Coordinates of C-alpha atoms in Angstrom, one line a residue:
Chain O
X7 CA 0.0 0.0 0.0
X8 CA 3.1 2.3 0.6
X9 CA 4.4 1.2 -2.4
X10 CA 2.5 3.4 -4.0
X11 CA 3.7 6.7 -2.4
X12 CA 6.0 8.4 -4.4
X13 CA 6.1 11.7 -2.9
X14 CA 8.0 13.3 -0.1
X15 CA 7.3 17.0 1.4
X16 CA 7.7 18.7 -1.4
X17 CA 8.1 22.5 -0.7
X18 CA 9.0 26.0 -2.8
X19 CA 10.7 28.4 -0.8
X20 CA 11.8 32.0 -1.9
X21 CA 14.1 33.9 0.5
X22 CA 17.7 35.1 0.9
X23 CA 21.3 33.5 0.8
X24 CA 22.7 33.9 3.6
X25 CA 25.8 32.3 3.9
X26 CA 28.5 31.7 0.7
X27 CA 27.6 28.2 -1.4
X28 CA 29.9 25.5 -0.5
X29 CA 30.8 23.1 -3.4
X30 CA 32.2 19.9 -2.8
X31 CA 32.8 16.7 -4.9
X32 CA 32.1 13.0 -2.8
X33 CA 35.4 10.6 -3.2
X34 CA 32.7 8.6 -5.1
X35 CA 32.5 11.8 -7.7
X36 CA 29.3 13.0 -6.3
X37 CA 29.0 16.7 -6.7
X38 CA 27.2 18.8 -3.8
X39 CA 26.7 22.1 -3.2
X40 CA 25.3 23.7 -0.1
X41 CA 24.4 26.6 1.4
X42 CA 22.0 28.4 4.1
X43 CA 18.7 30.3 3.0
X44 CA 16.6 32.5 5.1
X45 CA 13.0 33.2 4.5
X46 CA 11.1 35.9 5.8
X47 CA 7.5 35.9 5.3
X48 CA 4.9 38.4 5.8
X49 CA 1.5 38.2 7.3
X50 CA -1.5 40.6 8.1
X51 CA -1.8 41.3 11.4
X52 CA -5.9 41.1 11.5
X53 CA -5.6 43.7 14.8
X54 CA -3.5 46.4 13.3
X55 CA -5.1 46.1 10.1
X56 CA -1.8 45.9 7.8
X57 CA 0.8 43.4 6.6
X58 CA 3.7 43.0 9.2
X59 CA 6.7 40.8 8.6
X60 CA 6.7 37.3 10.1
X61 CA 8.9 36.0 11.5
X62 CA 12.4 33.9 9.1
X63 CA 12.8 30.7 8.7
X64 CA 16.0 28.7 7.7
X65 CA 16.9 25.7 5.9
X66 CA 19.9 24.2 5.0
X67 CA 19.5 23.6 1.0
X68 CA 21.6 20.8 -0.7
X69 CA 21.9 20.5 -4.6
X70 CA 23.5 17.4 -6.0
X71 CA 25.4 16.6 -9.4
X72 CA 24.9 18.6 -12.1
X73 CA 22.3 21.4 -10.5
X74 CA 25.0 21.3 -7.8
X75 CA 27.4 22.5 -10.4
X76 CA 25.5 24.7 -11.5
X77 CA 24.2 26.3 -8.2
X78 CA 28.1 26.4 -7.2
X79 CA 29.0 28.4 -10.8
X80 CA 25.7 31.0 -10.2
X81 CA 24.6 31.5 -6.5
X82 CA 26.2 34.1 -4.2
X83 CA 25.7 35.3 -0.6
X84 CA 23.2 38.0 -0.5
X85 CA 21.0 36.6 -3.8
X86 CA 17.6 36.2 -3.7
X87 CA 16.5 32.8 -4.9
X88 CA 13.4 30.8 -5.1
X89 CA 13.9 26.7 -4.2
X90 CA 12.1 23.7 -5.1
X91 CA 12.5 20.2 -3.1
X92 CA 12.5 17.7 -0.9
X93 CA 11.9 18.1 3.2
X94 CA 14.5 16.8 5.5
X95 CA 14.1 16.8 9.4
X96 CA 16.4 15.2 10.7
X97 CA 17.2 14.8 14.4
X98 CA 21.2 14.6 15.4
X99 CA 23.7 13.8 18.1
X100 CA 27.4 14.4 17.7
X101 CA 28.1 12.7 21.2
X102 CA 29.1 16.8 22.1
X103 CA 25.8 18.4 21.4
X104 CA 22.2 16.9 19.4
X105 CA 19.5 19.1 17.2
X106 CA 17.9 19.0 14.7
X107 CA 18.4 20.2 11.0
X108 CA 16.2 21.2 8.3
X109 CA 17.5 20.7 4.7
X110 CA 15.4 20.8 1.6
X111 CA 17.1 18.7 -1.2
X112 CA 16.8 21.0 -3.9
X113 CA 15.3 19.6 -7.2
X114 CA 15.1 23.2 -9.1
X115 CA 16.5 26.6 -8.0
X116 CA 16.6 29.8 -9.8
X117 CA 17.4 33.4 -9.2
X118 CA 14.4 35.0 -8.0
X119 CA 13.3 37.7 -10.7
X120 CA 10.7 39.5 -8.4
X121 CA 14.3 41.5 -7.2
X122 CA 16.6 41.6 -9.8
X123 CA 17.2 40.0 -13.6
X124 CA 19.1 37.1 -14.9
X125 CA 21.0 36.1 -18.0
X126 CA 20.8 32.4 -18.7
X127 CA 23.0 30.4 -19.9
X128 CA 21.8 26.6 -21.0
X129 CA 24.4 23.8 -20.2
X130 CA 22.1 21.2 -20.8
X131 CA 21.0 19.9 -23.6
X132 CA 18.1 17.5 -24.1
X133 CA 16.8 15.8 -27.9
X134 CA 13.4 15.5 -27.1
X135 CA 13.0 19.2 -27.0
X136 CA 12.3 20.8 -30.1
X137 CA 8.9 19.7 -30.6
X138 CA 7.4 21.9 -27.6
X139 CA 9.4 24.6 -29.2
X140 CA 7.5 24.7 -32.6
X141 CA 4.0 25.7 -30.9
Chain E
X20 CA -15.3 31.0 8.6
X21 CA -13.9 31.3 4.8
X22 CA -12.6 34.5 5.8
X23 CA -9.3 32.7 7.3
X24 CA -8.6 31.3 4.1
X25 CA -5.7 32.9 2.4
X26 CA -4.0 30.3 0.6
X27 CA -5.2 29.6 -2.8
X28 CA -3.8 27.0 -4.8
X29 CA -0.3 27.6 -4.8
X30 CA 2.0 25.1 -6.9
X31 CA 5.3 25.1 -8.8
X32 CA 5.9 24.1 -12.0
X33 CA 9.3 23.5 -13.7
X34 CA 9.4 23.7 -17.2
X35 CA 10.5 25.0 -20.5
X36 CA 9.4 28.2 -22.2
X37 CA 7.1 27.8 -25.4
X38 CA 5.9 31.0 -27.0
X39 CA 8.3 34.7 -26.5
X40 CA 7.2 36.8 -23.4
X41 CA 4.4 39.4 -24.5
X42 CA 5.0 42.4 -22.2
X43 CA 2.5 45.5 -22.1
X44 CA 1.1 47.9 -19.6
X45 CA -2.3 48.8 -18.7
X46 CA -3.6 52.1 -19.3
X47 CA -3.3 52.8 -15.4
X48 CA 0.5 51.8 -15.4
X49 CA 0.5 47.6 -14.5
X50 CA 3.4 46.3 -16.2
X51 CA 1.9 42.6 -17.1
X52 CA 4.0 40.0 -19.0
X53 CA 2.9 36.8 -19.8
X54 CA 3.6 33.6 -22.1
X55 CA 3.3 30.0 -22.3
X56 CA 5.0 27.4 -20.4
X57 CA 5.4 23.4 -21.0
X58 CA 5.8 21.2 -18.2
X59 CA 6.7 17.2 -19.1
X60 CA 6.8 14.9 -16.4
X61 CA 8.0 12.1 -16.0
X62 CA 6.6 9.2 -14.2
X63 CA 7.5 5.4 -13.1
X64 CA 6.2 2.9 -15.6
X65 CA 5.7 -0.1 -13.2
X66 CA 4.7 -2.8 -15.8
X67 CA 7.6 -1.6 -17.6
X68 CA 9.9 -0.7 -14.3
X69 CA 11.4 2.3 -15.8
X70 CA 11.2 5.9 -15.6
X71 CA 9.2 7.4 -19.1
X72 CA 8.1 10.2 -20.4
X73 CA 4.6 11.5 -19.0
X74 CA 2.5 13.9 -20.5
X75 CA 2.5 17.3 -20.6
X76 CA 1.1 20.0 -19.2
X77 CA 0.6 23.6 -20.7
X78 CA 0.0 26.9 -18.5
X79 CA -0.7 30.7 -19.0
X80 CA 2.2 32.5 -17.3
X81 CA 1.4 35.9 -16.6
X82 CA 3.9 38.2 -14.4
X83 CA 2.9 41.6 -12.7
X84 CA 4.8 44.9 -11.7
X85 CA 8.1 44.7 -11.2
X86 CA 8.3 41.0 -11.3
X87 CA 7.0 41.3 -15.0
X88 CA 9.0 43.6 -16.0
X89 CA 12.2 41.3 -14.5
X90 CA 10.8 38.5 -16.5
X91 CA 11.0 40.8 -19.7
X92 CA 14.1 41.5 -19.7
X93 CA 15.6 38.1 -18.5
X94 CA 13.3 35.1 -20.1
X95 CA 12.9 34.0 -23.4
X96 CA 12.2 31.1 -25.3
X97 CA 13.5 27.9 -24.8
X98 CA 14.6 29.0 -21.2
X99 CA 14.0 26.4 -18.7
X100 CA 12.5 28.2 -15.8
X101 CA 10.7 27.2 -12.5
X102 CA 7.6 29.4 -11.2
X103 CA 5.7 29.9 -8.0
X104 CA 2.2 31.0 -8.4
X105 CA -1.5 31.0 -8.2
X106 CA -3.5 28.5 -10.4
X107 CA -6.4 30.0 -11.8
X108 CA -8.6 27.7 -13.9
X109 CA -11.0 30.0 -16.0
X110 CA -14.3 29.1 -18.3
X111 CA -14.2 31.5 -21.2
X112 CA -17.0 32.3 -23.8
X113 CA -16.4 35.3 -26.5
X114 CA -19.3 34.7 -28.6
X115 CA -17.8 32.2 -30.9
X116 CA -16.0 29.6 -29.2
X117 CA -16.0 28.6 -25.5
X118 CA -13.2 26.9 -24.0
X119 CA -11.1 27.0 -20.5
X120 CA -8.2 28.6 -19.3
X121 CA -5.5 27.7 -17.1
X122 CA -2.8 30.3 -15.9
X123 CA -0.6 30.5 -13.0
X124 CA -0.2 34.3 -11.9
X125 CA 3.3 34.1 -11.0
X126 CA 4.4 35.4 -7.5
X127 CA 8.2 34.2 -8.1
X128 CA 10.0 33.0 -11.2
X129 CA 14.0 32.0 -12.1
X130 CA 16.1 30.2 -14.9
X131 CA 16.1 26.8 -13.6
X132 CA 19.6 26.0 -13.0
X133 CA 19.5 22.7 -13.0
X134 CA 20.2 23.3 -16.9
X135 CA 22.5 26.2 -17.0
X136 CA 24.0 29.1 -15.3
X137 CA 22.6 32.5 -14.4
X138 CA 24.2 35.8 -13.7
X139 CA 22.0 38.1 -11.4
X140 CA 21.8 41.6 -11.4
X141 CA 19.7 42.7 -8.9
X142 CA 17.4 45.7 -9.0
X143 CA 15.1 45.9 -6.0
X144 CA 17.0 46.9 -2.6
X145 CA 15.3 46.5 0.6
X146 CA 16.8 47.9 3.7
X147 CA 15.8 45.2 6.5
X148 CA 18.3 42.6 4.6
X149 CA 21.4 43.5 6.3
X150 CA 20.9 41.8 9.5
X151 CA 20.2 38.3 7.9
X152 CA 23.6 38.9 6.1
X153 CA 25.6 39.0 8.9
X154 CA 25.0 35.2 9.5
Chain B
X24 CA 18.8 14.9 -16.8
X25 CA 15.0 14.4 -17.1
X26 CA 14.9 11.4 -15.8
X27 CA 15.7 12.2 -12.3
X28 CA 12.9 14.2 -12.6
X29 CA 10.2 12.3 -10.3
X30 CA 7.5 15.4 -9.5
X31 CA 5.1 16.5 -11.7
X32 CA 2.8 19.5 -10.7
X33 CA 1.7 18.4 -6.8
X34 CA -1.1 20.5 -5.7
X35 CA -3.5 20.5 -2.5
X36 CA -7.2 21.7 -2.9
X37 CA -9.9 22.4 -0.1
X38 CA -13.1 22.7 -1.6
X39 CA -16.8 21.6 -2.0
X40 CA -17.4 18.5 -3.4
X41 CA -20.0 19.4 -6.1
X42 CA -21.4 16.4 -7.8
X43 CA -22.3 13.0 -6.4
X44 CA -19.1 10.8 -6.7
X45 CA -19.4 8.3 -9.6
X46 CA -17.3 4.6 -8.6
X47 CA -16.9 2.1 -11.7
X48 CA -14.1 -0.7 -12.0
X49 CA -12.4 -1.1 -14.9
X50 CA -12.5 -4.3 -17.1
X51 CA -9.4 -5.0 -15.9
X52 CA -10.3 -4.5 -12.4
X53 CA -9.1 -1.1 -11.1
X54 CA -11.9 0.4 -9.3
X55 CA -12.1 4.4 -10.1
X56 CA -14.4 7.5 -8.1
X57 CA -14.5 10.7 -9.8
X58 CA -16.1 14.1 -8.7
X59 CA -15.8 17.5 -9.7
X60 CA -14.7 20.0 -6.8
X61 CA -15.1 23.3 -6.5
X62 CA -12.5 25.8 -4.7
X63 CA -13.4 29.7 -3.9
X64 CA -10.7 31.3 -2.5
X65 CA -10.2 34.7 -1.0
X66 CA -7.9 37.6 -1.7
X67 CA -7.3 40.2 0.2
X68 CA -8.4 43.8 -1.9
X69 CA -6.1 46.3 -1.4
X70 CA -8.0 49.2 -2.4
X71 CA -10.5 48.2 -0.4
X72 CA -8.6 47.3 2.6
X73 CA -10.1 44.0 3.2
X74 CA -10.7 40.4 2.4
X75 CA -13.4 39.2 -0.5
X76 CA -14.2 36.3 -2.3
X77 CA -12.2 35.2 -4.9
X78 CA -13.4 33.5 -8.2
X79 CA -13.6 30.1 -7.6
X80 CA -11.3 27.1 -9.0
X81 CA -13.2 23.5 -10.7
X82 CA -11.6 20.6 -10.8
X83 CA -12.4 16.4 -11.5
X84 CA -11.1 14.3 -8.7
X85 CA -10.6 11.0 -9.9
X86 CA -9.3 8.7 -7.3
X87 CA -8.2 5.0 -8.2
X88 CA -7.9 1.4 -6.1
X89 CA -8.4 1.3 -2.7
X90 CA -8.8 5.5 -1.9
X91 CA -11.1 5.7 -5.0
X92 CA -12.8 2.9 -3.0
X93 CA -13.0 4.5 0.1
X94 CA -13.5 7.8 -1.3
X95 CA -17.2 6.5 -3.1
X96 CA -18.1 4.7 0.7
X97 CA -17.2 8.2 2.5
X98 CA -17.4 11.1 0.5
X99 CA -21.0 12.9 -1.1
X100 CA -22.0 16.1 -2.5
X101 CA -21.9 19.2 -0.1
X102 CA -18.9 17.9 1.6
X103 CA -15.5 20.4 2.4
X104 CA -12.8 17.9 1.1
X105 CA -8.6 18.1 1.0
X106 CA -7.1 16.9 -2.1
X107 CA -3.4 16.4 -2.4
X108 CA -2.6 15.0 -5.9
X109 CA -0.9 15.3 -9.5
X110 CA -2.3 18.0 -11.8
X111 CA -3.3 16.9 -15.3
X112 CA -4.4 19.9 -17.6
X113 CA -5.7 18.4 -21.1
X114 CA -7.0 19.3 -24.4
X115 CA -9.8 17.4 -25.9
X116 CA -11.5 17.1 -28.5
X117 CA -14.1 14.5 -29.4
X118 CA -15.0 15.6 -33.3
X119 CA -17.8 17.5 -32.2
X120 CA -16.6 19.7 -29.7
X121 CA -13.2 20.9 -28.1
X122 CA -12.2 21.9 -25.0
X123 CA -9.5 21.5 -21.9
X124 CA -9.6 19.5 -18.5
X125 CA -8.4 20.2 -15.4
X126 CA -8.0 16.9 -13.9
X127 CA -6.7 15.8 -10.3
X128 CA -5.4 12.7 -9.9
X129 CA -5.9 12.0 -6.2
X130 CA -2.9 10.8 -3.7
X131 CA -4.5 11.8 -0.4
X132 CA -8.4 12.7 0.4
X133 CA -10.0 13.7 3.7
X134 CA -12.8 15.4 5.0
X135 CA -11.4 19.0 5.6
X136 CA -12.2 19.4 9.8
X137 CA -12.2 23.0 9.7
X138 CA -15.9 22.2 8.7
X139 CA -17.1 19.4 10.5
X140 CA -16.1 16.3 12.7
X141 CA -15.6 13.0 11.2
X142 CA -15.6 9.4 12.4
X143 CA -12.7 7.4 10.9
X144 CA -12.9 3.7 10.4
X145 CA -9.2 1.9 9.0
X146 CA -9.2 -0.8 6.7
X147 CA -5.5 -0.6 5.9
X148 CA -3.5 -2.6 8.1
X149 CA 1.0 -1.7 7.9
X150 CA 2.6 -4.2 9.2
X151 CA 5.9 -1.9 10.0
X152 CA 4.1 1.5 11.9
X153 CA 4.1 -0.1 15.1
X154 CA 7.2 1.3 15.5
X155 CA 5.7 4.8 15.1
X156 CA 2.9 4.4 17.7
X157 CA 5.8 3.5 20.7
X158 CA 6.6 7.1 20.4
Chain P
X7 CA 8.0 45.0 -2.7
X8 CA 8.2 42.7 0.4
X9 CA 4.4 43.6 0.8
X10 CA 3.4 41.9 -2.1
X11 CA 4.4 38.3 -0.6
X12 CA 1.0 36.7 0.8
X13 CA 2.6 33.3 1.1
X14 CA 4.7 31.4 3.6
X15 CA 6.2 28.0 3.1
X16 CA 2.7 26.0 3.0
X17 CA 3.4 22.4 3.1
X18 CA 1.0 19.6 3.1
X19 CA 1.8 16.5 4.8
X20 CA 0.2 12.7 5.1
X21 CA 1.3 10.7 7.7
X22 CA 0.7 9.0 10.8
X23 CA -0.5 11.0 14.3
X24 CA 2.0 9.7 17.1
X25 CA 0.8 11.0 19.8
X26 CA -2.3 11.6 21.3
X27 CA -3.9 15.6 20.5
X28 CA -3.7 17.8 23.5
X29 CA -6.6 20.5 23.4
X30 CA -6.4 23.4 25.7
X31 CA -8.4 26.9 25.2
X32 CA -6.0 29.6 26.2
X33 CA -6.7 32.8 28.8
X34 CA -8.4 34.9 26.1
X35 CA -10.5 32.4 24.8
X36 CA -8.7 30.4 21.5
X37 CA -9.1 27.0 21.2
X38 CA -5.5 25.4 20.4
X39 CA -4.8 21.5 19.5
X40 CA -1.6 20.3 18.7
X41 CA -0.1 16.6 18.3
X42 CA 3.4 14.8 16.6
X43 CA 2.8 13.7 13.4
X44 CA 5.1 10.9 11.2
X45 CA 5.6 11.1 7.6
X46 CA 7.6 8.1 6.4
X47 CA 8.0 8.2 2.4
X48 CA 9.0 6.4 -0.6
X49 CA 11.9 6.4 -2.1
X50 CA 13.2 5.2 -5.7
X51 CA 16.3 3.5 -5.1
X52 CA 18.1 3.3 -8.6
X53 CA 20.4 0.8 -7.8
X54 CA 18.3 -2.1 -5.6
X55 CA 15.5 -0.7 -8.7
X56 CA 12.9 -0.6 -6.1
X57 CA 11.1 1.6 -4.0
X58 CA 12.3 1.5 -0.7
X59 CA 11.3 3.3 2.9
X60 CA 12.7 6.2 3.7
X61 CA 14.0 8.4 6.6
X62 CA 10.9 9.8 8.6
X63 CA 9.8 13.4 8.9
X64 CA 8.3 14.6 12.3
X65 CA 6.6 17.6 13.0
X66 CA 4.5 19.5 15.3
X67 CA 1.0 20.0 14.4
X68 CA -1.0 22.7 15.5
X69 CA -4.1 23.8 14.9
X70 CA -6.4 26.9 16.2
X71 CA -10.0 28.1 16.8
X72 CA -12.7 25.4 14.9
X73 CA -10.6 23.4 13.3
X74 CA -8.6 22.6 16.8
X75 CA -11.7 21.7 18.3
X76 CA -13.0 19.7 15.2
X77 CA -9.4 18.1 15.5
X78 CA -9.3 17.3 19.2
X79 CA -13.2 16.2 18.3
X80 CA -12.0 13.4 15.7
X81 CA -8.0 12.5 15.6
X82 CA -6.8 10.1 17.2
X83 CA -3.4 9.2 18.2
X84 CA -2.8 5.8 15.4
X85 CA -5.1 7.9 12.7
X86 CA -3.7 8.7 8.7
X87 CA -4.1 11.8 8.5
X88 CA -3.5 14.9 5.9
X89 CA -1.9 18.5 6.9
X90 CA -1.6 21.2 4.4
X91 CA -0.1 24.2 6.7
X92 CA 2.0 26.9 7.0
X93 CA 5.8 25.6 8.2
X94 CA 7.7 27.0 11.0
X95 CA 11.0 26.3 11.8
X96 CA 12.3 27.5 15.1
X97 CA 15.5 28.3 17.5
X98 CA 14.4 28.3 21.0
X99 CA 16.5 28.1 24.5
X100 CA 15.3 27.8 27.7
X101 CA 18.1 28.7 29.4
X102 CA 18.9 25.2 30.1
X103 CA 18.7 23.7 26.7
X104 CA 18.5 24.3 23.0
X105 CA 17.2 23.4 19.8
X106 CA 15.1 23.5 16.4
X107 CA 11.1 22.9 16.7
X108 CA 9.5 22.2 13.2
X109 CA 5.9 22.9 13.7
X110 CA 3.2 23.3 11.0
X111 CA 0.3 25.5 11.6
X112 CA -2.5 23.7 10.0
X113 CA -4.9 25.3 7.5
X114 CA -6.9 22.4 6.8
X115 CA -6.6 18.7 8.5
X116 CA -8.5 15.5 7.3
X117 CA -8.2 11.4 8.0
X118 CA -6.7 10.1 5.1
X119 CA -9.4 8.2 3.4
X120 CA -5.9 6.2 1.4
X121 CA -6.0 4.3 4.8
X122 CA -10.1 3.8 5.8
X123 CA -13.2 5.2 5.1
X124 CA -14.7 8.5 7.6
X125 CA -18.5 9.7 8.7
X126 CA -18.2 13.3 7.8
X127 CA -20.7 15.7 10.1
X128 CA -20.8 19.5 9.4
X129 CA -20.5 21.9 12.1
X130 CA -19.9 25.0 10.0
X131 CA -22.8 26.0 8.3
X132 CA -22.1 28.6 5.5
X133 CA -24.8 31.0 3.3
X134 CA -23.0 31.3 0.1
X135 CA -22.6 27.7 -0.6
X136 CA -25.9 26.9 -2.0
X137 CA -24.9 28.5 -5.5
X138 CA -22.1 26.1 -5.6
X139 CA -24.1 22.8 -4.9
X140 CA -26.9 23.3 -8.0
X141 CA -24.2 22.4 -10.5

């Protein structure tokens, strides 16, 4: 009956870079990128009659392979992005200290245009294509 | 009771960009830019037990203010972007023919670098960033 | 690159259900409820300075195997539903006439409790939740 | 331009209620329900070829006003249920100890009818509905 599941908290978040992307590549060739991102969200406040800011949440946000590549080549400290993926909560205990961390495992991110513009470059290229392009 | 709702139907869609971005402004100043976007899916095949190629979906984007005018100057066709937005689904009748719409009224958008690069320039400054910065 | 791809357009709908749910099975056995729901949302009008209904949303439900089962013994008409599933938008055309369908295909449905109370009755058993419940 | 942003990080979420719902009304009168809910997903695991189970999500649920008391009125610690609510991720320290709390605010809650079949009963009664229902 679980079998038949096939998605996980999926989740778009727009907010802020906040710390510089790390890239890294696994001994197995695995390329990750990672970085924090902090979202503040706003909210009417019902009493005062107005839109207030909320308060900011943060995740952890992990890209793998070639979007990790990519991510590494175009996403700075202080951008404003928007991220699609996959919910992590993961509890933790380093013998020292234990939490809990909050990672989305990005599937799609992108420069946020609602603040700024972007020039695109395509790296990728896929056959099957062209036919959508002919409408 | 309804009043508490504010969510509509929010979703993301990844996808590539089919027709150029039409970008006009209203005769009491909305900048509005909007075009059409193709999203293919793909989904698991169990009697074959591999991933193929689902079918795809098509959306009216349409982009307001300075988010439209962002998405003028960055996107064009055959861009793989991802957008965050509204679905509105829409029964139309102009005399002659009747049909139904469905557009997403875009509250973020970005190249989709999972299939290239992007360089930002950003051109809305907001003054209560600093603070997450200093992370 | 597409193929690690495993999302298509998730969405989650609360709305009325607005026909009586119609179950059939399949000749080859797969049993299949299907509804149309409709979702009014509300925005919040700026100019003036509060909240008012929104244009409302339509969809078809269709719900296969066991939910579609339990969706035809426990849902009717008039009742606030959740919908979590894959968005399917389609053009049609049957010689006669044309159009476009906006299509759910269910993953989760519940009776949305912000409108009632609902008894629930299970009649799938996990084996490995146990587990879960110790908590 | 941060004005514009109506939306937080809304989430929905199936998965199994761990614990059993504590209801309380606080000093000024709001009802508040709140539980631990488990979401265990799917994963495709390309080199076994199969789906297999993966880590588990856990998360606060909270929910306010009607919908807590329809809540505390009809879950039950054991139930499948459905979530779609706005996420909060949290710091806190109480002096003695710290950590992350991952709670979601819930919008809309309903028993997952995937897992059994539910006796809806309306407790909201609502005047612009009837329009809706002669479809």
């Amino acid at each position: 009956m679980k079998g038949k599941r096939i998605m996980a908290e999926n989740l778009t978040v727009s907010g802020l870079v906040a710390t510089t992307p790390r890239h890294l590549t696994t001994a197995d060739g695995v390329a990750i990128t990672s970085f924090r991102l902090a979202s503040s969200n706003r909210r009417f406040d019902r009493t005062a009659g107005k839109w207030v800011d909320g308060e900011t949440n943060w995740y952890t946000i992990t890209a793998f392979r070639q979007l990790g590549i990519n991510v590494a080549d175009s996403v700075n400290k202080g951008d404003r992005i928007i991220v699609q993926g996959v919910l992590r909560v993961r509890d933790w205990d380093n013998g020292e200290r234990a939490g809990t961390s909050v990672e989305i495992e990005a599937e799609a991110v992108g420069h946020d245009l609602t603040w700024g513009t972007s020039v695109f470059t395509r790296t990728v290229l896929v056959r099957d294509e062209p036919e959508l392009l002919t409408v």
